[in-house]
Amino acid sequence: MKFSRRMDCFGEGIFTTLAEIRSKRIAAGEPVIDLSIGAPNIPPADHIRKALCEAAADEKNYVYAISDRPELLEAVAGWYDRRYGVKLNPETEICSLLGSQEGLAHIALSVIDEGDMVLVPAPCYPIFGDGPKIAGGRIWHMEQKKENDYLIQFSEIPEEVARKARLMVVSYPNNPTTAMAPDSFYEELIAFARKYDIIVIHDNAYSELVFDGASCGSFLNFPGAKEVGVEFNSLSKTYGMAGARIGFCLGNEQVVSRLKLLKSNMDYGMFLPIQMAAVAALTGDQSCVETTRKAYERRRDLLCEGFDRIGWHMEKPKATMFVWAPIPEHYATSQEFVMDLVEKAGVIVTPGSAFGACGEGFVRLALVQDEEAIERAVAAVDQSGILKKR
Ligand SMILES: Cc1ncc(COP(=O)(O)O)c(C=O)c1O
């Protein structure tokens, strides 16, 4: 058999490796507290689950959906207007996705050609680079450095790279660094994209997980944004619907229509009960969003203060469901620390290197366990002694 060269740039995902370690430990009866993958454990509110169950009980809802139901598109447009003050044309500026991951994996196929340059943050959520790689894109990394508050510095992008670039992916609140971006960043981003005619994708997966009474908006709210790009949004974290797989690509009409065209040849639309659950989520009582935010905020405080007390110092994130923590000085690599952490304390976290070489020196902890498990994780790390110099 011959296989595609395209796959040579993909190794086994770190999350698969970590899942195997987890399974082996569980099979051996050893304790595991998994803070690696960002899989939310806060379920959708009752009214969302009820809408899903009712729609799933209706035999008519098992046909191919083919396209987005008008009531879903209206619900999304209403949500963007109420929540972000952004007006969207439901017919031309919104495309549903089978989770934003699916859209991020496919969109480059509809906007770039083989060999085109794509600007991607570093470190970054892996699909930001992997999607363009599937499409044959050449990746140029825009570093997000701690000394710049993890903000991309447009002045560091060489002129010849900017001129060749066709697409760029940007995302704040940021996974894994947890950074947020000020308004001036988005103004600069839009001016840069306009100057070099680059399509922008802004991933806004964490806009509702902003803590300490602060909030953030939408890229599409900035003048000129719709002319240069699209925003991705997701119901996975905001409404706890990760397994139901629903997200959206919104904004620039041409980009949305190219993605719709590609998807119309790839899938037959989203399971109707999920579309109906999303309508319930977006148009129903929004207090569940605040409840979820508060739950993550409490977990953040418990985790950061707990580890701080036992000598592992990390900054409290202002947003997202993650903590981006420096590895103890006596470890050479994040991978080495992660392996020791799981072996000696039974705590699984993601090595920063999984997000690209620029993530080295850090690990990402996901706030996906309840408070009792977080306290157990702190106690287990303390007892393991791995924070002390060997
Ligand atoms: C930044 C970012 N974008 C997208 C996703 C994928 O979300 P979805 O469940 O909508 O595919 C994640 C998931 O962790 C994420 O962290």
Coordinates of C-alpha atoms and ligand atoms in Angstrom, one line a residue:
M1 CA 0.0 0.0 0.0
K2 CA 1.1 3.6 -0.6
F3 CA 0.0 6.3 1.7
S4 CA -0.2 10.1 1.3
R5 CA 2.9 12.2 2.1
R6 CA 0.6 14.7 3.7
M7 CA 0.4 12.5 6.7
D8 CA 4.1 12.6 7.3
C9 CA 3.8 15.9 9.1
F10 CA 1.4 14.4 11.7
G11 CA 2.7 12.3 14.6
E12 CA 0.6 10.6 17.2
G13 CA -1.2 13.4 19.1
I14 CA 0.1 14.0 22.6
F15 CA -3.5 13.6 23.9
T16 CA -3.5 10.0 22.6
T17 CA -0.3 9.3 24.4
L18 CA -1.6 10.8 27.6
A19 CA -4.9 8.9 27.3
E20 CA -2.9 5.6 27.0
I21 CA -0.9 6.5 30.1
R22 CA -4.3 7.2 31.9
S23 CA -5.9 3.9 30.8
K24 CA -2.8 1.9 31.9
R25 CA -2.8 3.5 35.3
I26 CA -6.6 3.0 35.8
A27 CA -6.2 -0.7 34.7
A28 CA -3.4 -1.1 37.3
G29 CA -5.7 0.4 40.0
E30 CA -3.4 3.5 40.3
P31 CA -4.9 6.9 41.0
V32 CA -5.3 9.4 38.2
I33 CA -6.4 13.1 38.2
D34 CA -6.6 14.2 34.6
L35 CA -6.0 17.9 34.0
S36 CA -4.7 17.4 30.4
I37 CA -7.4 17.7 27.7
G38 CA -9.8 20.7 27.8
A39 CA -12.9 18.5 27.9
P40 CA -15.5 20.3 30.0
N41 CA -17.2 18.3 32.8
I42 CA -19.9 20.9 33.4
P43 CA -23.1 19.6 31.6
P44 CA -25.5 21.7 29.6
A45 CA -28.4 23.3 31.6
D46 CA -31.7 21.4 31.9
H47 CA -33.5 23.4 29.3
I48 CA -30.8 22.6 26.7
R49 CA -30.8 18.8 27.5
K50 CA -34.6 18.9 27.4
A51 CA -34.7 20.4 23.9
L52 CA -32.2 17.8 22.8
C53 CA -34.2 14.9 24.3
E54 CA -37.5 16.1 22.9
A55 CA -36.1 16.6 19.4
A56 CA -34.3 13.2 19.6
A57 CA -37.6 11.5 20.5
D58 CA -39.2 12.8 17.3
E59 CA -38.8 10.3 14.4
K60 CA -38.9 13.1 11.8
N61 CA -35.5 14.4 13.1
Y62 CA -33.4 11.6 11.7
V63 CA -33.3 12.8 8.1
Y64 CA -30.1 14.4 6.6
A65 CA -30.2 18.0 7.8
I66 CA -28.3 19.1 4.6
S67 CA -28.2 22.8 5.8
D68 CA -28.7 24.9 8.8
R69 CA -32.3 25.4 10.0
P70 CA -33.4 29.1 9.6
E71 CA -34.3 29.1 13.4
L72 CA -30.7 28.1 14.2
L73 CA -29.3 30.9 12.0
E74 CA -31.7 33.4 13.5
A75 CA -30.8 32.3 17.0
V76 CA -27.0 32.7 16.2
A77 CA -27.6 36.2 14.7
G78 CA -29.7 37.2 17.8
W79 CA -26.9 35.9 20.1
Y80 CA -24.2 37.8 18.3
D81 CA -26.3 41.0 18.4
R82 CA -27.3 40.7 22.1
R83 CA -24.0 39.4 23.4
Y84 CA -21.4 41.2 21.2
G85 CA -23.4 44.0 19.5
V86 CA -22.5 42.5 16.1
K87 CA -25.1 42.4 13.3
L88 CA -24.9 39.3 11.1
N89 CA -27.0 38.4 8.0
P90 CA -28.2 34.9 9.0
E91 CA -28.3 33.7 5.4
T92 CA -24.9 34.9 4.2
E93 CA -22.7 35.5 7.2
I94 CA -23.1 32.3 9.3
C95 CA -22.1 28.7 8.7
S96 CA -22.5 26.0 11.4
L97 CA -19.7 23.6 12.1
L98 CA -19.5 20.1 13.5
G99 CA -17.6 21.7 16.4
S100 CA -15.1 24.6 15.7
Q101 CA -12.3 22.0 15.5
E102 CA -14.0 20.6 12.3
G103 CA -14.1 24.1 10.8
L104 CA -10.5 24.9 11.7
A105 CA -9.4 21.6 10.2
H106 CA -11.2 22.3 6.9
I107 CA -11.3 26.1 6.2
A108 CA -7.9 26.4 4.8
L109 CA -8.9 23.9 2.0
S110 CA -11.4 26.5 0.9
V111 CA -9.1 29.6 1.0
I112 CA -5.5 28.6 0.2
D113 CA -3.6 26.7 -2.5
E114 CA -0.7 24.2 -1.9
G115 CA 2.4 26.0 -0.9
D116 CA 0.7 29.2 0.3
M117 CA 2.0 30.9 3.4
V118 CA -0.2 30.8 6.6
L119 CA 0.6 32.8 9.7
V120 CA 0.0 30.8 12.9
P121 CA 0.6 31.8 16.6
A122 CA 3.3 29.9 18.6
P123 CA 2.5 28.3 20.9
C124 CA -0.9 27.5 19.7
Y125 CA -3.9 25.2 19.8
P126 CA -2.6 22.5 17.4
I127 CA -5.4 22.5 14.8
F128 CA -4.5 26.2 14.0
G129 CA -1.4 24.9 12.2
D130 CA -2.6 21.4 11.3
G131 CA -5.7 22.5 9.3
P132 CA -3.5 24.7 7.0
K133 CA -1.0 21.8 6.8
I134 CA -3.8 19.4 5.6
A135 CA -4.4 22.0 2.8
G136 CA -0.7 22.0 1.9
G137 CA 0.0 25.4 3.4
R138 CA 3.5 26.5 4.6
I139 CA 3.4 27.7 8.2
W140 CA 5.1 30.8 9.5
H141 CA 5.0 31.1 13.3
M142 CA 4.1 34.3 15.0
E143 CA 5.6 34.0 18.5
Q144 CA 3.5 34.8 21.5
K145 CA 6.1 35.7 24.1
K146 CA 5.6 36.2 27.8
E147 CA 7.5 39.5 27.8
N148 CA 4.9 40.8 25.3
D149 CA 2.0 39.6 27.4
Y150 CA 1.7 36.7 24.8
L151 CA 0.5 39.2 22.2
I152 CA 1.6 38.7 18.6
Q153 CA 4.0 41.5 17.5
F154 CA 3.1 42.4 13.9
S155 CA 6.3 44.4 13.6
E156 CA 8.2 41.1 13.9
I157 CA 6.7 39.6 10.8
P158 CA 9.2 40.1 8.0
E159 CA 7.8 42.2 5.0
E160 CA 8.4 39.3 2.5
V161 CA 6.5 36.9 4.7
A162 CA 3.6 39.3 5.2
R163 CA 3.4 39.8 1.4
K164 CA 3.3 36.1 0.7
A165 CA 0.8 35.2 3.5
R166 CA -2.8 34.4 2.5
L167 CA -4.3 33.4 5.8
M168 CA -3.6 34.0 9.5
V169 CA -5.1 32.5 12.6
V170 CA -5.4 34.5 15.8
S171 CA -7.1 33.7 19.1
Y172 CA -7.6 35.6 22.4
P173 CA -8.5 34.7 25.1
N174 CA -5.7 32.3 24.2
N175 CA -5.2 28.6 24.6
P176 CA -2.7 27.7 25.9
T177 CA -1.2 31.0 27.3
T178 CA -4.6 32.3 28.6
A179 CA -3.7 35.8 27.5
M180 CA -6.4 38.4 26.5
A181 CA -5.9 41.0 23.9
P182 CA -6.7 44.8 24.2
D183 CA -8.7 46.7 21.6
S184 CA -5.6 48.2 20.1
F185 CA -4.4 44.7 19.2
Y186 CA -7.5 44.1 17.0
E187 CA -7.1 47.5 15.4
E188 CA -3.5 46.6 14.5
L189 CA -4.6 43.1 13.3
I190 CA -7.2 44.5 10.9
A191 CA -4.8 47.2 9.6
F192 CA -2.1 44.5 9.0
A193 CA -4.5 42.1 7.3
R194 CA -5.8 44.9 5.0
K195 CA -2.4 46.1 4.1
Y196 CA -1.2 42.7 3.0
D197 CA -4.6 41.2 1.9
I198 CA -4.5 38.4 4.4
I199 CA -7.7 36.5 5.5
V200 CA -8.0 36.5 9.3
I201 CA -9.5 33.7 11.3
H202 CA -10.2 34.8 14.9
D203 CA -11.1 31.9 17.2
N204 CA -13.3 33.2 20.1
A205 CA -13.9 29.9 21.9
Y206 CA -13.3 31.4 25.4
S207 CA -15.1 34.7 25.2
E208 CA -17.5 33.6 28.0
L209 CA -14.8 32.3 30.3
V210 CA -13.4 35.7 31.4
F211 CA -12.9 36.1 35.2
D212 CA -12.9 38.7 38.0
G213 CA -15.8 40.6 36.6
A214 CA -14.0 41.5 33.3
S215 CA -15.5 40.6 29.9
C216 CA -14.4 40.5 26.3
G217 CA -16.1 40.9 23.0
S218 CA -15.9 39.8 19.4
F219 CA -13.3 40.5 16.7
L220 CA -16.2 41.2 14.4
N221 CA -17.1 44.3 16.5
F222 CA -14.0 46.2 15.3
P223 CA -14.4 48.4 12.2
G224 CA -13.2 46.6 9.1
A225 CA -13.2 43.1 10.7
K226 CA -15.8 41.7 8.4
E227 CA -13.9 42.9 5.3
V228 CA -10.8 40.9 6.3
G229 CA -12.1 37.8 8.0
V230 CA -14.2 35.6 10.1
E231 CA -14.7 34.6 13.7
F232 CA -15.1 31.0 15.0
N233 CA -17.2 30.4 18.0
S234 CA -18.3 27.3 19.8
L235 CA -21.0 26.1 22.2
S236 CA -18.6 23.5 23.7
K237 CA -17.3 25.5 26.6
T238 CA -20.0 28.3 27.0
Y239 CA -22.9 25.9 27.2
G240 CA -21.1 22.6 28.1
M241 CA -22.1 21.1 24.7
A242 CA -18.6 19.8 23.7
G243 CA -19.8 16.3 22.8
A244 CA -22.7 17.5 20.9
R245 CA -20.3 19.1 18.4
I246 CA -21.5 22.5 17.4
G247 CA -19.7 25.7 16.5
F248 CA -19.9 28.5 13.9
C249 CA -17.9 30.4 11.4
L250 CA -19.2 34.0 11.2
G251 CA -18.4 37.2 9.3
N252 CA -17.0 37.8 5.9
E253 CA -19.6 36.7 3.3
Q254 CA -17.1 35.3 0.8
V255 CA -15.2 33.3 3.3
V256 CA -18.4 31.9 4.8
S257 CA -19.8 31.0 1.4
R258 CA -16.5 29.2 0.3
L259 CA -16.6 27.2 3.5
K260 CA -20.3 26.4 3.0
L261 CA -19.6 25.2 -0.5
L262 CA -16.7 22.9 0.7
K263 CA -18.8 21.5 3.5
S264 CA -21.8 20.9 1.3
N265 CA -19.5 18.5 -0.6
M266 CA -18.2 16.9 2.6
D267 CA -21.0 16.4 5.1
Y268 CA -24.8 16.4 5.0
G269 CA -25.3 18.9 7.8
M270 CA -25.8 18.7 11.5
F271 CA -28.0 16.3 13.4
L272 CA -31.3 18.2 13.8
P273 CA -31.7 17.6 17.5
I274 CA -28.3 19.3 18.1
Q275 CA -29.5 22.3 16.0
M276 CA -32.6 22.5 18.2
A277 CA -30.6 22.2 21.5
A278 CA -28.4 25.0 20.2
V279 CA -31.4 27.2 19.6
A280 CA -32.5 26.5 23.2
A281 CA -29.0 27.3 24.5
L282 CA -28.7 30.6 22.5
T283 CA -32.2 31.9 23.1
G284 CA -33.0 30.5 26.5
D285 CA -32.1 31.7 30.1
Q286 CA -28.4 32.7 30.1
S287 CA -27.8 32.3 33.8
C288 CA -26.1 28.9 33.0
V289 CA -23.3 30.8 31.4
E290 CA -22.5 32.8 34.6
T291 CA -22.8 29.6 36.6
T292 CA -20.2 27.9 34.4
R293 CA -17.9 30.9 34.5
K294 CA -18.1 31.0 38.3
A295 CA -17.4 27.3 38.6
Y296 CA -14.2 27.7 36.5
E297 CA -13.2 30.7 38.5
R298 CA -13.4 28.9 41.8
R299 CA -11.4 26.0 40.3
R300 CA -8.8 28.4 39.1
D301 CA -8.5 30.0 42.6
L302 CA -8.3 26.6 44.3
L303 CA -5.7 25.2 41.9
C304 CA -3.4 28.3 41.6
E305 CA -3.5 29.1 45.4
G306 CA -3.1 25.4 46.3
F307 CA 0.0 24.9 44.1
D308 CA 1.4 28.3 45.2
R309 CA 1.1 27.2 48.8
I310 CA 3.3 24.1 48.2
G311 CA 5.9 26.0 46.2
W312 CA 4.8 25.7 42.6
H313 CA 4.2 29.4 41.6
M314 CA 1.9 30.2 38.7
E315 CA -0.1 33.2 37.6
K316 CA -3.8 33.1 37.9
P317 CA -5.3 33.3 34.4
K318 CA -7.7 36.1 33.6
A319 CA -9.6 33.9 31.2
T320 CA -10.1 30.4 29.6
M321 CA -10.3 27.1 31.3
F322 CA -6.6 26.6 31.6
V323 CA -3.6 27.6 33.7
W324 CA -0.2 28.1 31.9
A325 CA 2.4 27.2 34.5
P326 CA 6.2 27.3 34.3
I327 CA 7.9 24.0 35.0
P328 CA 10.0 23.7 38.1
E329 CA 13.6 24.9 37.4
H330 CA 15.2 21.5 38.1
Y331 CA 13.4 20.0 35.0
A332 CA 15.0 20.4 31.6
T333 CA 11.8 19.8 29.5
S334 CA 8.0 20.0 30.0
Q335 CA 7.7 16.4 28.7
E336 CA 10.1 15.2 31.4
F337 CA 8.2 17.0 34.1
V338 CA 4.8 15.7 32.8
M339 CA 6.0 12.1 32.9
D340 CA 7.3 12.5 36.5
L341 CA 4.1 14.2 37.5
V342 CA 2.0 11.3 36.3
E343 CA 4.3 8.6 37.6
K344 CA 4.9 10.1 41.0
A345 CA 1.7 12.0 41.7
G346 CA -0.9 10.5 39.3
V347 CA -1.6 14.0 37.9
I348 CA -1.8 14.3 34.1
V349 CA -1.2 17.7 32.5
T350 CA -0.2 18.7 29.0
P351 CA 3.5 19.5 28.2
G352 CA 3.9 23.0 26.7
S353 CA 5.9 21.5 23.9
A354 CA 2.6 19.9 22.6
F355 CA 1.7 23.5 21.5
G356 CA 4.9 24.0 19.6
A357 CA 8.5 24.6 20.5
C358 CA 7.6 28.0 21.9
G359 CA 5.6 26.3 24.6
E360 CA 8.6 24.6 26.1
G361 CA 9.3 25.4 29.7
F362 CA 5.5 25.4 30.6
V363 CA 2.7 23.0 31.2
R364 CA -1.0 23.5 30.6
L365 CA -3.4 22.5 33.4
A366 CA -7.1 22.2 32.4
L367 CA -9.7 23.2 35.0
V368 CA -11.8 20.2 34.1
Q369 CA -12.1 18.4 37.4
D370 CA -14.3 19.4 40.3
E371 CA -13.0 21.2 43.4
E372 CA -12.4 18.0 45.4
A373 CA -10.3 16.5 42.7
I374 CA -8.2 19.7 42.4
E375 CA -7.5 19.6 46.1
R376 CA -6.5 15.9 45.8
A377 CA -4.2 16.9 42.9
V378 CA -2.5 19.5 45.0
A379 CA -2.0 17.1 47.9
A380 CA -0.7 14.4 45.6
V381 CA 1.9 16.7 44.0
D382 CA 2.9 17.9 47.5
Q383 CA 3.4 14.3 48.8
S384 CA 5.3 13.2 45.7
G385 CA 8.1 15.6 46.5
I386 CA 8.7 16.4 42.8
L387 CA 8.7 20.1 43.3
K388 CA 11.9 19.8 45.4
K389 CA 15.3 19.8 43.8
R390 CA 16.6 16.3 43.1
Ligands
LIG1 C1 -8.9 27.5 21.1 C2 -9.8 26.4 20.8 N1 -10.5 26.4 19.7 C3 -11.3 25.4 19.3 C4 -11.5 24.3 20.2 C5 -12.4 23.2 19.7 O1 -13.7 23.4 20.1 P1 -14.9 22.6 19.6 O2 -15.4 21.7 20.7 O3 -15.9 23.7 19.2 O4 -14.5 21.8 18.4 C6 -10.8 24.3 21.4 C7 -11.0 23.1 22.3 O5 -10.4 22.9 23.3 C8 -10.0 25.3 21.7 O6 -9.3 25.3 22.9

